[in-house]
Amino acid sequence: MQQSADTGGAVLKIATPSVIKSPSFLGDSNLGVFAHLSNPPLMKMDSEGHLVGQLAESYEVSENNTCWTFYLRDDLYWSDGEPVTPKDIEFSIRYYGKEAPSARWINDTLESAAVSEANNSVTFKFNKPYTRIDLEFATYNILPAHIWETIENPVEYTNNGPYVGCGPYYLKLIDLNAGKLVFEKNPYWKGKAPEPETVEIHFYSSVDVATLALKNGEIDTYYKYAGSYPYSGIEQLEETGNFDFIEKTDIGLVFLALNLKKSSLLRHRIQRSTGLCNKLRRDCKSRDTGVWRSSKSRFCAVFHGKFQGNRKT
């Protein structure tokens, strides 16, 4: 890490190929990823893949999975000195549901929200069961209600900074010309103090350009959302002797979302293929050799082992 000319503190410089295209806090998805530093969500995923509280100290869910109550930490303050309140949480979630196209499900399903200042909590009631709200609420950056409630068309709203945050840092500057974001320490942060005084995110047009910056000592480390550093660039960095590498197994998460409002366009093809397989089985000419041939089609199926009737032996 280098020293800041302005503050004299340490500066951590991070390279990323995730280019920020607009100074829109809510409109640019890549900016939203890095804004977790300044405006953390309620929840987060730890290094073991478990969902744990971030701004939330704890949470409860009803037996029918329609009511979710989040209890906030009591040591959270915005970078302008105002305390973080349950109202900020309620406002943020409703705000995303109303203004962000990707979060319209909130607006469609959130029945009510109740704030308790006494318990420092907020309860969300949905019109149908949800079993993964803890995961959903690990993605939405919490906003200061006293700032954002006056902003119309937030997805289109642009500002080069600063933005008020409640994390260990706040977003001080978005410099698209220099290709960087600048985060400074939140003076009202009560949690464990981070070592760097400043965090800079430098975005590059390609991994190759980012690798060159790392190799030349212009940058300290590399980050890509939902990705890792490419093997093709490791040898170049190893030659410098200035980098350590952590290698971990990719757990290979794959998510499949089914469209419940429209039938599959492949349904008829699947049915036709299934019917063909069944017909192939009936029209089988040879079973002892493990090769099934259809007398009325050009397909054949080859199996390992022999067959007796319809069962493999």
C-alpha positions as a Python dict, from the first residue, in 0.01 Angstrom:
ca = {
    (1, 'M'): (0, 0, 0),
    (2, 'Q'): (106, 356, -70),
    (3, 'Q'): (70, 674, 134),
    (4, 'S'): (-199, 931, 56),
    (5, 'A'): (-71, 1276, -34),
    (6, 'D'): (-386, 1430, 115),
    (7, 'T'): (-423, 1243, 445),
    (8, 'G'): (-85, 1081, 495),
    (9, 'G'): (-261, 748, 559),
    (10, 'A'): (-229, 421, 375),
    (11, 'V'): (-404, 381, 38),
    (12, 'L'): (-521, 42, -84),
    (13, 'K'): (-550, 34, -464),
    (14, 'I'): (-766, -240, -618),
    (15, 'A'): (-778, -325, -989),
    (16, 'T'): (-1097, -452, -1151),
    (17, 'P'): (-1216, -522, -1508),
    (18, 'S'): (-1568, -422, -1397),
    (19, 'V'): (-1588, -81, -1560),
    (20, 'I'): (-1803, 190, -1399),
    (21, 'K'): (-1988, 363, -1682),
    (22, 'S'): (-2198, 616, -1493),
    (23, 'P'): (-2178, 809, -1162),
    (24, 'S'): (-2524, 672, -1080),
    (25, 'F'): (-2530, 514, -735),
    (26, 'L'): (-2839, 309, -815),
    (27, 'G'): (-2822, 299, -1192),
    (28, 'D'): (-2477, 144, -1245),
    (29, 'S'): (-2465, -219, -1132),
    (30, 'N'): (-2085, -234, -1106),
    (31, 'L'): (-2084, 76, -889),
    (32, 'G'): (-2345, -90, -668),
    (33, 'V'): (-2111, -384, -603),
    (34, 'F'): (-1831, -163, -472),
    (35, 'A'): (-2077, 54, -279),
    (36, 'H'): (-2102, -234, -29),
    (37, 'L'): (-1796, -66, 127),
    (38, 'S'): (-1993, 248, 203),
    (39, 'N'): (-2355, 135, 219),
    (40, 'P'): (-2355, -227, 339),
    (41, 'P'): (-2669, -442, 302),
    (42, 'L'): (-2850, -593, 599),
    (43, 'M'): (-2692, -933, 544),
    (44, 'K'): (-2376, -1078, 393),
    (45, 'M'): (-2224, -1415, 303),
    (46, 'D'): (-1919, -1512, 505),
    (47, 'S'): (-1609, -1692, 378),
    (48, 'E'): (-1775, -2028, 439),
    (49, 'G'): (-2082, -1939, 234),
    (50, 'H'): (-2312, -1887, 535),
    (51, 'L'): (-2552, -1593, 553),
    (52, 'V'): (-2480, -1372, 854),
    (53, 'G'): (-2584, -1028, 970),
    (54, 'Q'): (-2402, -718, 849),
    (55, 'L'): (-2603, -412, 947),
    (56, 'A'): (-2841, -657, 1112),
    (57, 'E'): (-2735, -798, 1448),
    (58, 'S'): (-2985, -1081, 1414),
    (59, 'Y'): (-3315, -1168, 1249),
    (60, 'E'): (-3627, -1379, 1297),
    (61, 'V'): (-3871, -1534, 1051),
    (62, 'S'): (-4226, -1654, 1112),
    (63, 'E'): (-4323, -2019, 1073),
    (64, 'N'): (-4505, -1949, 748),
    (65, 'N'): (-4207, -1748, 610),
    (66, 'T'): (-4412, -1435, 544),
    (67, 'C'): (-4281, -1212, 826),
    (68, 'W'): (-3912, -1127, 857),
    (69, 'T'): (-3784, -914, 1147),
    (70, 'F'): (-3433, -766, 1139),
    (71, 'Y'): (-3268, -628, 1455),
    (72, 'L'): (-3008, -362, 1381),
    (73, 'R'): (-2670, -310, 1538),
    (74, 'D'): (-2678, -13, 1774),
    (75, 'D'): (-2337, 131, 1679),
    (76, 'L'): (-2411, 239, 1322),
    (77, 'Y'): (-2375, 599, 1206),
    (78, 'W'): (-2389, 770, 870),
    (79, 'S'): (-2079, 957, 757),
    (80, 'D'): (-2260, 1287, 825),
    (81, 'G'): (-2300, 1192, 1193),
    (82, 'E'): (-2666, 1085, 1185),
    (83, 'P'): (-2750, 747, 1343),
    (84, 'V'): (-2872, 460, 1127),
    (85, 'T'): (-3233, 383, 1221),
    (86, 'P'): (-3492, 118, 1134),
    (87, 'K'): (-3660, 387, 925),
    (88, 'D'): (-3355, 387, 696),
    (89, 'I'): (-3395, 13, 644),
    (90, 'E'): (-3769, 34, 574),
    (91, 'F'): (-3718, 330, 340),
    (92, 'S'): (-3437, 159, 147),
    (93, 'I'): (-3624, -165, 84),
    (94, 'R'): (-3943, 14, -21),
    (95, 'Y'): (-3737, 255, -232),
    (96, 'Y'): (-3574, -26, -428),
    (97, 'G'): (-3910, -196, -475),
    (98, 'K'): (-4060, 121, -617),
    (99, 'E'): (-3770, 264, -816),
    (100, 'A'): (-3538, -19, -924),
    (101, 'P'): (-3670, -238, -1211),
    (102, 'S'): (-3479, -543, -1084),
    (103, 'A'): (-3646, -512, -742),
    (104, 'R'): (-4009, -476, -851),
    (105, 'W'): (-4083, -809, -681),
    (106, 'I'): (-4060, -620, -351),
    (107, 'N'): (-4325, -372, -457),
    (108, 'D'): (-4547, -658, -577),
    (109, 'T'): (-4519, -875, -267),
    (110, 'L'): (-4443, -651, 32),
    (111, 'E'): (-4770, -617, 221),
    (112, 'S'): (-4651, -399, 509),
    (113, 'A'): (-4347, -288, 710),
    (114, 'A'): (-4339, -201, 1080),
    (115, 'V'): (-4060, -10, 1253),
    (116, 'S'): (-3981, -48, 1624),
    (117, 'E'): (-3750, 215, 1766),
    (118, 'A'): (-3762, 44, 2106),
    (119, 'N'): (-3629, -284, 1965),
    (120, 'N'): (-3423, -114, 1695),
    (121, 'S'): (-3590, -342, 1443),
    (122, 'V'): (-3800, -350, 1130),
    (123, 'T'): (-4048, -620, 1028),
    (124, 'F'): (-4142, -691, 668),
    (125, 'K'): (-4463, -882, 594),
    (126, 'F'): (-4505, -1037, 250),
    (127, 'N'): (-4823, -1157, 84),
    (128, 'K'): (-4673, -1500, 22),
    (129, 'P'): (-4401, -1716, 180),
    (130, 'Y'): (-4037, -1634, 111),
    (131, 'T'): (-3761, -1860, 236),
    (132, 'R'): (-3461, -1665, 109),
    (133, 'I'): (-3519, -1304, 215),
    (134, 'D'): (-3193, -1324, 410),
    (135, 'L'): (-3016, -1392, 80),
    (136, 'E'): (-3211, -1126, -111),
    (137, 'F'): (-3130, -864, 153),
    (138, 'A'): (-2759, -937, 116),
    (139, 'T'): (-2766, -749, -215),
    (140, 'Y'): (-2948, -418, -149),
    (141, 'N'): (-2726, -135, -26),
    (142, 'I'): (-2890, 55, 260),
    (143, 'L'): (-2948, 425, 194),
    (144, 'P'): (-2985, 723, 431),
    (145, 'A'): (-3354, 815, 422),
    (146, 'H'): (-3285, 1178, 514),
    (147, 'I'): (-3081, 1214, 192),
    (148, 'W'): (-3251, 995, -66),
    (149, 'E'): (-3615, 1069, 15),
    (150, 'T'): (-3575, 1402, -164),
    (151, 'I'): (-3423, 1252, -481),
    (152, 'E'): (-3659, 1185, -769),
    (153, 'N'): (-3577, 931, -1041),
    (154, 'P'): (-3292, 779, -836),
    (155, 'V'): (-3193, 529, -1106),
    (156, 'E'): (-3118, 821, -1338),
    (157, 'Y'): (-2970, 1043, -1066),
    (158, 'T'): (-2597, 1105, -1107),
    (159, 'N'): (-2348, 1263, -870),
    (160, 'N'): (-1969, 1239, -865),
    (161, 'G'): (-1974, 1238, -485),
    (162, 'P'): (-1950, 1243, -200),
    (163, 'Y'): (-2227, 997, -106),
    (164, 'V'): (-2324, 954, 260),
    (165, 'G'): (-2251, 600, 381),
    (166, 'C'): (-2268, 401, 705),
    (167, 'G'): (-1995, 143, 646),
    (168, 'P'): (-1629, 170, 743),
    (169, 'Y'): (-1591, 399, 441),
    (170, 'Y'): (-1800, 646, 245),
    (171, 'L'): (-1781, 704, -130),
    (172, 'K'): (-1595, 1033, -167),
    (173, 'L'): (-1541, 1053, -543),
    (174, 'I'): (-1641, 892, -873),
    (175, 'D'): (-1384, 994, -1134),
    (176, 'L'): (-1478, 840, -1468),
    (177, 'N'): (-1199, 1026, -1651),
    (178, 'A'): (-932, 881, -1423),
    (179, 'G'): (-1114, 548, -1408),
    (180, 'K'): (-1140, 520, -1032),
    (181, 'L'): (-1360, 532, -723),
    (182, 'V'): (-1225, 685, -401),
    (183, 'F'): (-1351, 569, -61),
    (184, 'E'): (-1247, 751, 258),
    (185, 'K'): (-1286, 637, 618),
    (186, 'N'): (-1623, 709, 777),
    (187, 'P'): (-1535, 941, 1070),
    (188, 'Y'): (-1831, 807, 1268),
    (189, 'W'): (-1760, 436, 1218),
    (190, 'K'): (-1768, 253, 1556),
    (191, 'G'): (-1670, -94, 1438),
    (192, 'K'): (-1322, -239, 1395),
    (193, 'A'): (-1108, 28, 1233),
    (194, 'P'): (-979, -68, 887),
    (195, 'E'): (-609, -21, 823),
    (196, 'P'): (-619, 174, 493),
    (197, 'E'): (-722, 534, 527),
    (198, 'T'): (-833, 534, 164),
    (199, 'V'): (-950, 264, -75),
    (200, 'E'): (-928, 329, -448),
    (201, 'I'): (-1100, 109, -707),
    (202, 'H'): (-928, 140, -1044),
    (203, 'F'): (-1126, -3, -1334),
    (204, 'Y'): (-959, -120, -1654),
    (205, 'S'): (-1087, -210, -1998),
    (206, 'S'): (-944, -562, -1982),
    (207, 'V'): (-774, -809, -1750),
    (208, 'D'): (-451, -772, -1949),
    (209, 'V'): (-435, -399, -1877),
    (210, 'A'): (-510, -464, -1508),
    (211, 'T'): (-233, -727, -1498),
    (212, 'L'): (15, -478, -1642),
    (213, 'A'): (-80, -224, -1372),
    (214, 'L'): (-29, -489, -1104),
    (215, 'K'): (305, -593, -1252),
    (216, 'N'): (428, -233, -1261),
    (217, 'G'): (335, -175, -896),
    (218, 'E'): (64, 80, -973),
    (219, 'I'): (-202, -135, -805),
    (220, 'D'): (-197, -352, -490),
    (221, 'T'): (-448, -627, -565),
    (222, 'Y'): (-727, -746, -795),
    (223, 'Y'): (-1101, -802, -757),
    (224, 'K'): (-1374, -921, -987),
    (225, 'Y'): (-1729, -982, -870),
    (226, 'A'): (-1822, -1352, -889),
    (227, 'G'): (-1485, -1430, -1045),
    (228, 'S'): (-1119, -1489, -970),
    (229, 'Y'): (-787, -1381, -1112),
    (230, 'P'): (-720, -1558, -1445),
    (231, 'Y'): (-448, -1823, -1452),
    (232, 'S'): (-307, -1671, -1769),
    (233, 'G'): (-176, -1371, -1575),
    (234, 'I'): (-34, -1548, -1270),
    (235, 'E'): (305, -1628, -1420),
    (236, 'Q'): (371, -1263, -1500),
    (237, 'L'): (300, -1160, -1143),
    (238, 'E'): (499, -1447, -990),
    (239, 'E'): (806, -1327, -1179),
    (240, 'T'): (799, -998, -985),
    (241, 'G'): (819, -1175, -646),
    (242, 'N'): (581, -916, -501),
    (243, 'F'): (256, -1114, -493),
    (244, 'D'): (106, -1395, -290),
    (245, 'F'): (-171, -1614, -431),
    (246, 'I'): (-455, -1784, -247),
    (247, 'E'): (-600, -2086, -426),
    (248, 'K'): (-939, -2217, -318),
    (249, 'T'): (-1179, -2468, -466),
    (250, 'D'): (-1464, -2320, -668),
    (251, 'I'): (-1788, -2451, -517),
    (252, 'G'): (-1951, -2405, -857),
    (253, 'L'): (-2289, -2262, -762),
    (254, 'V'): (-2538, -2268, -1048),
    (255, 'F'): (-2886, -2118, -1015),
    (256, 'L'): (-3178, -2226, -1232),
    (257, 'A'): (-3485, -2003, -1237),
    (258, 'L'): (-3804, -2148, -1379),
    (259, 'N'): (-4058, -1931, -1559),
    (260, 'L'): (-4385, -2006, -1382),
    (261, 'K'): (-4590, -1769, -1598),
    (262, 'K'): (-4514, -1917, -1939),
    (263, 'S'): (-4472, -2275, -2054),
    (264, 'S'): (-4136, -2387, -2185),
    (265, 'L'): (-4076, -2328, -2556),
    (266, 'L'): (-3894, -2660, -2559),
    (267, 'R'): (-4182, -2857, -2410),
    (268, 'H'): (-4295, -3008, -2740),
    (269, 'R'): (-3939, -3097, -2837),
    (270, 'I'): (-3889, -3266, -2501),
    (271, 'Q'): (-4214, -3460, -2539),
    (272, 'R'): (-4118, -3561, -2893),
    (273, 'S'): (-3774, -3675, -2780),
    (274, 'T'): (-3922, -3873, -2492),
    (275, 'G'): (-4172, -4037, -2726),
    (276, 'L'): (-3895, -4124, -2968),
    (277, 'C'): (-3694, -4288, -2690),
    (278, 'N'): (-3992, -4497, -2586),
    (279, 'K'): (-4057, -4596, -2948),
    (280, 'L'): (-3691, -4680, -2984),
    (281, 'R'): (-3721, -4912, -2689),
    (282, 'R'): (-4026, -5088, -2838),
    (283, 'D'): (-3872, -5121, -3184),
    (284, 'C'): (-3553, -5270, -3049),
    (285, 'K'): (-3410, -5539, -3278),
    (286, 'S'): (-3109, -5653, -3078),
    (287, 'R'): (-3072, -5647, -2701),
    (288, 'D'): (-2800, -5901, -2635),
    (289, 'T'): (-2523, -5688, -2780),
    (290, 'G'): (-2615, -5374, -2591),
    (291, 'V'): (-2708, -5194, -2913),
    (292, 'W'): (-3068, -5085, -2970),
    (293, 'R'): (-3168, -5006, -3326),
    (294, 'S'): (-3494, -4864, -3444),
    (295, 'S'): (-3644, -5013, -3759),
    (296, 'K'): (-3826, -4688, -3834),
    (297, 'S'): (-3568, -4426, -3747),
    (298, 'R'): (-3207, -4335, -3810),
    (299, 'F'): (-3120, -4339, -3437),
    (300, 'C'): (-2953, -4605, -3232),
    (301, 'A'): (-2858, -4610, -2865),
    (302, 'V'): (-2542, -4781, -2747),
    (303, 'F'): (-2519, -4902, -2385),
    (304, 'H'): (-2246, -5058, -2177),
    (305, 'G'): (-2340, -5411, -2076),
    (306, 'K'): (-2615, -5642, -2190),
    (307, 'F'): (-2989, -5605, -2158),
    (308, 'Q'): (-3259, -5854, -2067),
    (309, 'G'): (-3604, -5738, -2159),
    (310, 'N'): (-3627, -5373, -2051),
    (311, 'R'): (-3380, -5400, -1765),
    (312, 'K'): (-3007, -5369, -1774),
    (313, 'T'): (-2813, -5663, -1624),
}
